[in-house]
XYZ file of C-alpha atoms in Angstrom:
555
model
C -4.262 13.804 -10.878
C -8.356 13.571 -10.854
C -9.230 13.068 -14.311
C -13.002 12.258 -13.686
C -15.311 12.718 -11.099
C -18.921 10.686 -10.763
C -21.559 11.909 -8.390
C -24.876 10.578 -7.344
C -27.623 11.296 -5.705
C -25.456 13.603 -3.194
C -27.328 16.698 -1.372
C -28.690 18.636 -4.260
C -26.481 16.574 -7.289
C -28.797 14.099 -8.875
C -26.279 13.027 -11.708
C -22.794 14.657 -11.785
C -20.351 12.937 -14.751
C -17.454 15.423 -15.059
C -14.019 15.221 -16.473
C -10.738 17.186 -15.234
C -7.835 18.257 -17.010
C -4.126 19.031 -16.200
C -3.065 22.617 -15.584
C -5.285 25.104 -13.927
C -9.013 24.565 -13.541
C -11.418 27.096 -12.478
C -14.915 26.644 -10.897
C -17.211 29.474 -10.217
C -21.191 30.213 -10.010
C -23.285 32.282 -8.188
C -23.299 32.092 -4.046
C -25.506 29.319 -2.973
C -25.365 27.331 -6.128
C -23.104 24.211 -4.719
C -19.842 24.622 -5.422
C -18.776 23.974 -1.694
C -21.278 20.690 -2.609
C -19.125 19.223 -4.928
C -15.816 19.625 -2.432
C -18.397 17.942 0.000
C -18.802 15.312 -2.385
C -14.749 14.673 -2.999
C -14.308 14.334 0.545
C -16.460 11.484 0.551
C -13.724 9.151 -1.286
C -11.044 10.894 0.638
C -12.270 8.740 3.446
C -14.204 11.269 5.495
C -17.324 10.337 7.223
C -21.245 10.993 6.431
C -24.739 9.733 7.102
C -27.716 9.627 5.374
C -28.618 13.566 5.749
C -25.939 13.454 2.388
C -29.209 11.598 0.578
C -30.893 13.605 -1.945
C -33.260 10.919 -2.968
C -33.700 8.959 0.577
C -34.685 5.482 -0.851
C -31.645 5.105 -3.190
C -28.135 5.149 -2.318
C -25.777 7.917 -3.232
C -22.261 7.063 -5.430
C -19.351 8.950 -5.848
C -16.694 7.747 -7.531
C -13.613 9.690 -8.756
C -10.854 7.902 -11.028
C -6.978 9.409 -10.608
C -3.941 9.095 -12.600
C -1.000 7.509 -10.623
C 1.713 7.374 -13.077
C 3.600 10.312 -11.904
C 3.650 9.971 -8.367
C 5.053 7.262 -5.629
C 2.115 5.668 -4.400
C 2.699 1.748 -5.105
C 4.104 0.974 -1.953
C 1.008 2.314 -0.403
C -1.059 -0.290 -2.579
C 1.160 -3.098 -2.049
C 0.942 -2.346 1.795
C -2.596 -2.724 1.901
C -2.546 -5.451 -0.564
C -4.393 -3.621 -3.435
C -4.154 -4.352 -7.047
C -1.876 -1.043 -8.716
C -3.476 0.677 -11.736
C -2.461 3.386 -13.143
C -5.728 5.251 -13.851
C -7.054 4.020 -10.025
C -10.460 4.308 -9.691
C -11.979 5.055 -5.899
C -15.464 4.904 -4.873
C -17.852 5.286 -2.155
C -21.570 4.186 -1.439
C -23.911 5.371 1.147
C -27.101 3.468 1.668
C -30.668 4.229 2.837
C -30.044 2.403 5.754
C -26.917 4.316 6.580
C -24.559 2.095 5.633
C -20.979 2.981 3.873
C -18.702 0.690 1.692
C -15.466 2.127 -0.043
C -13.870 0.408 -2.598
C -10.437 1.097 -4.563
C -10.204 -0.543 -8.130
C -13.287 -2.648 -6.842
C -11.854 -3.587 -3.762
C -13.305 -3.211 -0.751
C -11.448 -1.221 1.953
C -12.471 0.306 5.283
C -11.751 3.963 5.175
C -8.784 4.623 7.361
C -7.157 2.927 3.900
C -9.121 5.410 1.578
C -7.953 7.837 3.859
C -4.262 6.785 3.945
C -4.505 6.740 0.252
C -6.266 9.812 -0.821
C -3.383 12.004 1.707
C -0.813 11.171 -1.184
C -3.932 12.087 -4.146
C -5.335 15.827 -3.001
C -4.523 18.765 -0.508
C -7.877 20.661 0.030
C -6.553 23.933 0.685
C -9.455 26.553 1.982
C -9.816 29.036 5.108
C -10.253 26.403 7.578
C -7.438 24.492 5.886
C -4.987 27.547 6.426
C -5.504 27.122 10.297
C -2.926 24.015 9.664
C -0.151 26.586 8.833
C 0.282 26.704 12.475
C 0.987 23.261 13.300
C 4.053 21.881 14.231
C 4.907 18.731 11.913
C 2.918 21.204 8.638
C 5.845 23.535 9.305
C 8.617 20.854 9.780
C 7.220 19.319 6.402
C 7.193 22.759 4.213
C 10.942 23.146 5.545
C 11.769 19.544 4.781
C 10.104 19.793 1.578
C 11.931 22.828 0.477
C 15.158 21.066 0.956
C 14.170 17.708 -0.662
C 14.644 15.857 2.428
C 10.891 14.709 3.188
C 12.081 10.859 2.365
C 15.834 11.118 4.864
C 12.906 12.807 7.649
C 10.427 9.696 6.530
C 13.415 7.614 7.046
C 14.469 9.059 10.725
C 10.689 9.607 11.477
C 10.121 5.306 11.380
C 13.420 4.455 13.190
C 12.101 7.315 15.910
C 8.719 5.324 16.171
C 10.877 2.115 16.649
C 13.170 3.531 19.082
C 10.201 4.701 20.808
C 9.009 1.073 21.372
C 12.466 0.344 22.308
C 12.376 2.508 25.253
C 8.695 1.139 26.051
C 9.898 -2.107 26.435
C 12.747 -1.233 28.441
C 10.877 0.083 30.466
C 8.392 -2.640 30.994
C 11.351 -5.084 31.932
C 12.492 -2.612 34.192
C 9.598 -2.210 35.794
C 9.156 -6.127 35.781
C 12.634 -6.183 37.454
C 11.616 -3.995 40.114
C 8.639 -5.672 41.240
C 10.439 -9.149 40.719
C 13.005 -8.136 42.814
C 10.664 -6.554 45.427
C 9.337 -10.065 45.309
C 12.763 -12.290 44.844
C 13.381 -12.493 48.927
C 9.975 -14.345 48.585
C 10.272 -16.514 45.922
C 13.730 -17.393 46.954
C 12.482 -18.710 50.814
C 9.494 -20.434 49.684
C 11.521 -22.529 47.149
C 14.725 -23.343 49.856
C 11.674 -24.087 52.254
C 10.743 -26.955 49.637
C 13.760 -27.842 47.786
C 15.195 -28.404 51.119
C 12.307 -30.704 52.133
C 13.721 -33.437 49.770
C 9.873 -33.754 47.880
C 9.449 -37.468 46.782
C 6.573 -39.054 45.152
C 4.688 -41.810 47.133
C 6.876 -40.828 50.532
C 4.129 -39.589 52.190
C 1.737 -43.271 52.249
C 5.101 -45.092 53.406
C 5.419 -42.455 55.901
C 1.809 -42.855 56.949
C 1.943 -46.856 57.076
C 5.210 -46.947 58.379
C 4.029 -44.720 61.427
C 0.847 -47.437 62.107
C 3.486 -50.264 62.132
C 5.917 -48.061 64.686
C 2.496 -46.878 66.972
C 1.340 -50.595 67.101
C 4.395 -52.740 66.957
C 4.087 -54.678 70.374
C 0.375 -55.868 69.720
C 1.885 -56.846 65.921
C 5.318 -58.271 66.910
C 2.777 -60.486 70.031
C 0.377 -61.705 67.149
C 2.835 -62.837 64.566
C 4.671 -64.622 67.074
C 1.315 -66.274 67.988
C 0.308 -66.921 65.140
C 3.907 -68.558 64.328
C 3.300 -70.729 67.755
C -0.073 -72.202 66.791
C 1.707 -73.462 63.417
C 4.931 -74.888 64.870
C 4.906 -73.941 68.537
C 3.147 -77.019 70.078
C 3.497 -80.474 70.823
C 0.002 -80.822 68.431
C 0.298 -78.576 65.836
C -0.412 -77.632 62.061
C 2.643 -79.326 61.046
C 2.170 -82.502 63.298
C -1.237 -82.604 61.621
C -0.536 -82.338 57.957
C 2.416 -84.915 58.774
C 0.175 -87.678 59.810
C -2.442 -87.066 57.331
C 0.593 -87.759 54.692
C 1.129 -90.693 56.242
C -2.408 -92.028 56.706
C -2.838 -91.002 52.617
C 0.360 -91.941 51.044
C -0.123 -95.825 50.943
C -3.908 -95.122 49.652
C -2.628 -93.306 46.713
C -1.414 -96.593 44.915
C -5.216 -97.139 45.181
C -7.157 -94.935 43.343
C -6.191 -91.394 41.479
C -8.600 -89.395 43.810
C -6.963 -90.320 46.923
C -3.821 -89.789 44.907
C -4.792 -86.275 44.407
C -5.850 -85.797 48.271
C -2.371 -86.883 49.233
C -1.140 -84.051 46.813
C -3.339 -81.123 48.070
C -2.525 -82.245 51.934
C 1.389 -81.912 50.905
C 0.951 -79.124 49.269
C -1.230 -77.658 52.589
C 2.093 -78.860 54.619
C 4.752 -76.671 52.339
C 3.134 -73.561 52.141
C 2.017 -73.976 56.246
C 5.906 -74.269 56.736
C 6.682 -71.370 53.923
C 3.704 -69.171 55.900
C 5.373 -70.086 59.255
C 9.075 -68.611 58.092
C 7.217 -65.693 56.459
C 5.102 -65.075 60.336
C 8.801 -65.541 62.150
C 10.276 -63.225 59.829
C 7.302 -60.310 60.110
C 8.103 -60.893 63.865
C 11.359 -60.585 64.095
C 11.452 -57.197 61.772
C 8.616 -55.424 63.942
C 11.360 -53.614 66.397
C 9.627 -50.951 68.856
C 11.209 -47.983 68.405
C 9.308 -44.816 69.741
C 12.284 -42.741 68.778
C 11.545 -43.464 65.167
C 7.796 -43.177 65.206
C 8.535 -39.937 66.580
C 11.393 -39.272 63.434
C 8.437 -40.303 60.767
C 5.875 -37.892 62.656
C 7.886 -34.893 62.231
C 8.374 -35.731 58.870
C 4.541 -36.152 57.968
C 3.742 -32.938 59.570
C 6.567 -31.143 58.205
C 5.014 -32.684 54.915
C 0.942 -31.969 55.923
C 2.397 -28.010 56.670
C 3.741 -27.849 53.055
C 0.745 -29.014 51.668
C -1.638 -26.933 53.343
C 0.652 -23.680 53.124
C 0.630 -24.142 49.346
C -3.013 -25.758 49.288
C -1.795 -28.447 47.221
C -3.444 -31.576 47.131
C 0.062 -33.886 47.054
C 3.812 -33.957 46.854
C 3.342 -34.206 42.922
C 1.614 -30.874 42.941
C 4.467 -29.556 45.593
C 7.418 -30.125 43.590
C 5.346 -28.446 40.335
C 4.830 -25.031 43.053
C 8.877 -25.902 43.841
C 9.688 -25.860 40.086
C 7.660 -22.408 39.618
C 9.706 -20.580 42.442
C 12.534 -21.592 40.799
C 11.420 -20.577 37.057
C 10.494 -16.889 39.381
C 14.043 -17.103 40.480
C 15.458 -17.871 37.341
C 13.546 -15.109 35.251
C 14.166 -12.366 37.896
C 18.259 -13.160 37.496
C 17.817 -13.548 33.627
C 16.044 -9.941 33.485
C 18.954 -8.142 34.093
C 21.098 -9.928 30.719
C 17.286 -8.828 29.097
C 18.232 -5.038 30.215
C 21.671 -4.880 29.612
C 20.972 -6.056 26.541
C 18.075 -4.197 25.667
C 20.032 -0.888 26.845
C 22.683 -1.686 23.870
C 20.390 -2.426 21.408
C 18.589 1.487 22.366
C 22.061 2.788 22.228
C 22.956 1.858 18.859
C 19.220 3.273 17.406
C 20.265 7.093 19.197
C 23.471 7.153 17.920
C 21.744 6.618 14.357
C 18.900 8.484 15.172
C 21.401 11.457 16.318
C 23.751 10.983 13.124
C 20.486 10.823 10.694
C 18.680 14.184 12.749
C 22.449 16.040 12.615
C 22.188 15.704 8.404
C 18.169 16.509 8.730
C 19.187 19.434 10.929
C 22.189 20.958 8.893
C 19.823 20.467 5.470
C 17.117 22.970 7.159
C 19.323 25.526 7.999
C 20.913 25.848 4.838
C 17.332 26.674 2.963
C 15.555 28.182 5.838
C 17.447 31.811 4.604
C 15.562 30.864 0.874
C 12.418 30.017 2.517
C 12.129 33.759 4.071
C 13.167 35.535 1.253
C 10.696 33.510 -1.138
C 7.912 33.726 1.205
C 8.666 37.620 1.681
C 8.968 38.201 -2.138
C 5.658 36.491 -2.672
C 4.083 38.547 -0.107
C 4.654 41.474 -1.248
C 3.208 40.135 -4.609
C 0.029 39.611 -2.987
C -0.555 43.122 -1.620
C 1.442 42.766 1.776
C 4.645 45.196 1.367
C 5.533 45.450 5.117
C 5.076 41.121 5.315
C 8.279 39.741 7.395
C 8.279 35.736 7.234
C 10.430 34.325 9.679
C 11.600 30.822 10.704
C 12.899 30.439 14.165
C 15.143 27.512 14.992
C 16.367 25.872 18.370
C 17.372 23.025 19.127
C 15.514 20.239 20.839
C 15.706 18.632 24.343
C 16.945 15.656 23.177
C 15.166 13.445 20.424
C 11.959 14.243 19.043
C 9.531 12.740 16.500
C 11.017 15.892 14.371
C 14.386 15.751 14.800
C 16.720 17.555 17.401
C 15.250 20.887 15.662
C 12.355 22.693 17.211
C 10.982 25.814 14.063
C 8.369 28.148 14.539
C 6.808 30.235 11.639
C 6.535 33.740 12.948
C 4.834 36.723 10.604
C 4.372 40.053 11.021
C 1.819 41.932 8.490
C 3.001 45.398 8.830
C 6.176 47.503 8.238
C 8.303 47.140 11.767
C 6.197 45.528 13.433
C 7.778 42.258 15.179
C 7.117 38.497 13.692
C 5.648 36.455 16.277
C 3.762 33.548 15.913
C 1.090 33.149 13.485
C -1.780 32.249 14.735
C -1.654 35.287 17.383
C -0.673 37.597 14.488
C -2.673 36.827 11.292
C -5.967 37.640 9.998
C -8.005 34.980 7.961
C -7.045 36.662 5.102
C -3.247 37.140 5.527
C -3.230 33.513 6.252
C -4.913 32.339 3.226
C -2.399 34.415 1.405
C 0.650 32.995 3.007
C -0.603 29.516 3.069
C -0.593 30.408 -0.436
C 3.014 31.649 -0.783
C 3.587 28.751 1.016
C 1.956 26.269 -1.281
C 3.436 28.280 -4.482
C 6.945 27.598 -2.947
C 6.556 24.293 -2.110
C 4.719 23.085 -5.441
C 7.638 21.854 -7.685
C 8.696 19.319 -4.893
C 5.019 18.853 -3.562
C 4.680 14.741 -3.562
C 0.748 15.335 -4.356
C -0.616 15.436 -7.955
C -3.752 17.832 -7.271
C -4.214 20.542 -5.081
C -7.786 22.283 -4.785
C -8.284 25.841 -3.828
C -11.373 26.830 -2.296
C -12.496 30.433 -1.918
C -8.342 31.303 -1.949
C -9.265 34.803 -3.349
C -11.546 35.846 -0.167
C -10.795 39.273 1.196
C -8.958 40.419 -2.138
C -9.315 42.489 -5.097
C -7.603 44.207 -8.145
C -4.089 43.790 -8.514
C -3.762 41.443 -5.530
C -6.434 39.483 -7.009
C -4.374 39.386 -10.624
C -1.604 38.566 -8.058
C -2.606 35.223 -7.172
C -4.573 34.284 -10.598
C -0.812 34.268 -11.560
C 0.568 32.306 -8.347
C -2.347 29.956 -9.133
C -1.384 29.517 -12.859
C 2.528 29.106 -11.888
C 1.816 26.422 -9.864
C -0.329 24.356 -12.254
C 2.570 24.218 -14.144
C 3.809 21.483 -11.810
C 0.974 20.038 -10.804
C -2.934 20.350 -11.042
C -4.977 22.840 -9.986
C -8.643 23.263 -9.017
C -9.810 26.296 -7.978
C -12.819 27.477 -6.989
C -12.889 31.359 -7.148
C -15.483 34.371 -7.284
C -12.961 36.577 -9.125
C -12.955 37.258 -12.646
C -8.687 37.578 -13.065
C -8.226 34.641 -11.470
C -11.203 32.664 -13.245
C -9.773 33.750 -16.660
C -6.711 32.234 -15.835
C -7.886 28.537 -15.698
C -7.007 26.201 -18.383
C -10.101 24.924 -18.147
C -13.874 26.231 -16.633
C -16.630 24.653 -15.266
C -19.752 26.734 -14.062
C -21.786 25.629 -11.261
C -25.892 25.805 -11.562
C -28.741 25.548 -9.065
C -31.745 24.850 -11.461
C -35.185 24.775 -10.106
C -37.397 22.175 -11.385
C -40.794 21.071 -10.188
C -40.390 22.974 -7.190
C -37.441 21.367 -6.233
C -33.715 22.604 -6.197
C -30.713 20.505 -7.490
C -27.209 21.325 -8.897
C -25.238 20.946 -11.844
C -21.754 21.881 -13.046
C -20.654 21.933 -16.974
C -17.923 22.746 -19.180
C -17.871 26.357 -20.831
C -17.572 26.754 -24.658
C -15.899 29.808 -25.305
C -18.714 32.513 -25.738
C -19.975 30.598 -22.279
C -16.836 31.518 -20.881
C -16.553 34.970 -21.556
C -20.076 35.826 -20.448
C -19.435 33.964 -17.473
C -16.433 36.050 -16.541
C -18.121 39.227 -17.190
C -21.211 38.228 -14.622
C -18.349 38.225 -12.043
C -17.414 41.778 -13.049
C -20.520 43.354 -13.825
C -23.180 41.448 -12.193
C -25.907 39.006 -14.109
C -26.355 41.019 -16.846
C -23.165 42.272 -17.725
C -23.127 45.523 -20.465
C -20.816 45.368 -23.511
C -18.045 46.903 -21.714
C -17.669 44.139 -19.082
C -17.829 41.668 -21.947
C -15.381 43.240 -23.805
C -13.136 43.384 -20.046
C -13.896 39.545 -19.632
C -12.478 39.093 -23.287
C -9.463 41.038 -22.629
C -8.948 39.246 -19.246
C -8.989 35.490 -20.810
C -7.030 36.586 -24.309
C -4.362 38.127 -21.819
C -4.157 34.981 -20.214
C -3.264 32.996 -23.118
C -6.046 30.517 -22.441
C -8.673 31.508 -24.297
């Protein structure tokens, strides 16, 4: 529940420093004076938006905070989610700044707003006539039905494994869609890699193959030189060998002599071996240098069959070929594996329906049972509220297939007047017969409403006398479950409040700003009478407004 409420500098509210009580609270003041302000002011640290225009002084900032009591209610998993320290007595604030700027904080934490927001759903319902337009929407009716029959936590339950399930099919539906374009593209993928998994790729073929095919285009001119060459060592009656043989001779008996001539005999020996060891190595060149045209034509067709590859694929070398091989296959490989991805994916979606079906069967069969209660309450309480001839129907189907509801498709239909036929609300209902049945609808509802605070604004418009005492009571039943702010222009329903604060314009210095205070109990009194009688009510309407609040067993 709100137990106190700060405001600062906020449209015509210099300083506001309030404190609520439990039970019914009533708010009234003359038109114009700001009560619709301070709701203005709330809504700030229930995360909605606002600009600078919300400035009363422009050169400071404006503050509201507002501090709630949690005990009661199930909010901690909401904290913990958005890793928030837990108090009990929670305090949430909001800044504005000259400049524009906004900061929210909870317990002193910073927080963007969406969390304020996500928060402050579970703190306060706002109920007023723009508020009663939600009566016609589709998950609001699903939750007043679900509420009624205690099953808003099963429908919480079924409502995540739906958003799950949903994903589900999203993603089976982006590998299937995958599947179909891989396979519109496996034909492909499939030829290109035969076309270079059958080429036998090897690293460092392609220079033999080029060096080999020199050797093969040029083998007679090679095979005549290294035979040459092998002739002008060995070949002759005067040759290298001869040569070096007699200059071993004409050294060797020198060497006895003197170390240097010793070491000429060595290098002219060593000249002769490796002159014989170059011969053998010439002879042996020539003799493997074969001309074979059918070959050098073999290696060509290989190099070009290797020079198409390359340029098809504009790769720069066989390395970079086999990596383009070893990608068609990975394509290959993940187009056959998407199918086990499907098949698999298409049991794991199965099992979530059946559960989703099983948990939206128990969902369904709870609704039906309370809908009857639902009509009858809702019907009763009309007719409370000044609408004898009010028929409040909920019509059921059932859904094509799942939904984010359920299999259950409901539809509040109303009908205002004796035999006339309930059809949908919003095509049926005034702004005043909807404020009353959002009412009925609220009264129902209250004992298992999961919010600690509900605030009523302008509820009474469009009604007087005994309707009026009608929902003063409505108002007061429900505050016994849970608290109540309402701001009202009626005397019976403002003498019903546990509590009553009294809203103020005072003009000062020319300039207009607002103020709200408690009521003693003469305050009280007088300030009911000025809604019966005007602003200066006679003795009579005092004595009314004293009858009013001692009948209401709050004075």
């Amino acid at each position: 529940m709100l137990k106190h409420l700060l405001v600062e500098n906020y449209a015509l509210i210099e300083r506001l420093n309030i404190s609520f009580n439990d039970g019914l609270t009533v708010i009234t003041g003359e038109t114009g004076a700001g009560k619709s302000i301070l709701l203005g002011a709330l809504s700030l640290i229930l995360g909605q938006r606002a600009d600078t225009l919300a400035l009363l002084d422009k050169e400071r900032k404006c503050i509201v905070e507002g501090t709630f009591f949690l005990g009661n209610i199930q909010i901690k998993d909401l904290f913990e989610l958005h890793q928030l320290d837990y108090d009990d007595n929670s305090t949430f604030r909001r800044e504005i700044t000259p400049q524009g700027k906004s900061r929210a904080f909870v317990n002193d934490t910073p927080v963007n707003l969406n969390v304020l927001k996500d928060l402050s759903e579970r703190l306060i319902d706002i109920h007023s006539q723009h508020h009663n337009l939600i009566i016609g929407n589709s998950t609001f009716q699903f939750d007043v039905v679900d509420s009624y029959s205690s099953g808003l936590q099963q429908v919480a339950e079924y409502r995540q494994l739906f958003r799950q399930w949903q994903q589900q099919k999203n993603a089976l539906a982006q590998l299937q869609a995958s599947e179909k374009r891989s396979k519109a593209d496996f034909d492909y993928f499939n030829f290109q890699f035969d076309e270079l998994d059958k080429a036998s790729l090897n690293q460092g073929e392609y220079s033999r193959l080029e060096s080999e095919l020199e050797v093969l285009r040029h083998a007679e001119t090679i095979k005549h030189n290294f035979q040459k060459a092998s002739f002008l060592l060995s070949g002759d009656e005067v040759n290298t060998f001869s040569v070096y043989g007699e200059l071993v001779q004409l050294l060797k008996p020198l060497a006895r002599y003197n170390e240097k001539y010793a070491g000429l005999l060595q290098r002219v020996e060593s000249l002769l071996i490796e002159t014989k060891d170059l011969n053998g190595e010439l002879e042996r060149e020539a003799d493997n240098v074969v001309h074979d045209p059918d070959k050098a034509i073999l290696v060509q067709l290989r190099l070009d069959l290797l020079n198409k590859l390359l340029q098809k694929h504009q790769a720069a070398d066989i390395e970079e070929l086999e990596k383009i091989r070893d990608e068609y296959r990975g394509k290959i490989l993940a187009v056959e594996s998407l199918e086990d991805k499907i098949a698999e994916s298409q049991k794991e979606l199965s099992v979530v329906e059946e559960k989703l079906f099983s948990i939206a069967s128990h969902i369904s069969e709870r609704r039906k049972k309370v809908i009857p209660a639902i009509e009858k309450e809702v019907t009763t309480l009309l007719k409370q509220l000044g609408m004898p001839g009010g028929k409040f129907i909920i019509s059921t189907e059932t859904a094509q297939g799942l939904t984010f509801n359920g299999t259950d498709q409901i539809s509040f239909l109303f009908n205002a007047n004796v035999g006339g036929e309930p059809r949908e609300i919003a095509k049926v209902a005034s702004g005043g017969e909807l404020s009353r049945l959002m009412l009925t609808i609220k009264s129902m509802i209250s004992q298992k409403n999961l919010l600690p605070t509900i605030i009523f604004d302008e509820i009474d418009a469009g009604i007087s006398g005994e309707t009026a005492s009608r929902v003063a009571n409505i108002l007061f039943s429900i505050s016994r479950n849970m608290q109540v702010i309402a701001i009202t222009h009626i005397a019976q329903i403002a003498s019903r409040g546990n509590s009553h604060l009294v809203v103020q314009k005072i003009i000062e210095k020319g300039k207009a700003r607002t103020d709200i205070k408690t009521t003693g109990s003469h305050e009280r009194i007088l300030e009911v009478a000025k809604m019966l009688g005007g602003l200066n009510p006679t003795e009579a309407m005092m004595a009314t407004a004293r009858e009013l609040i001692s009948n209401s067993g709050n004075n």
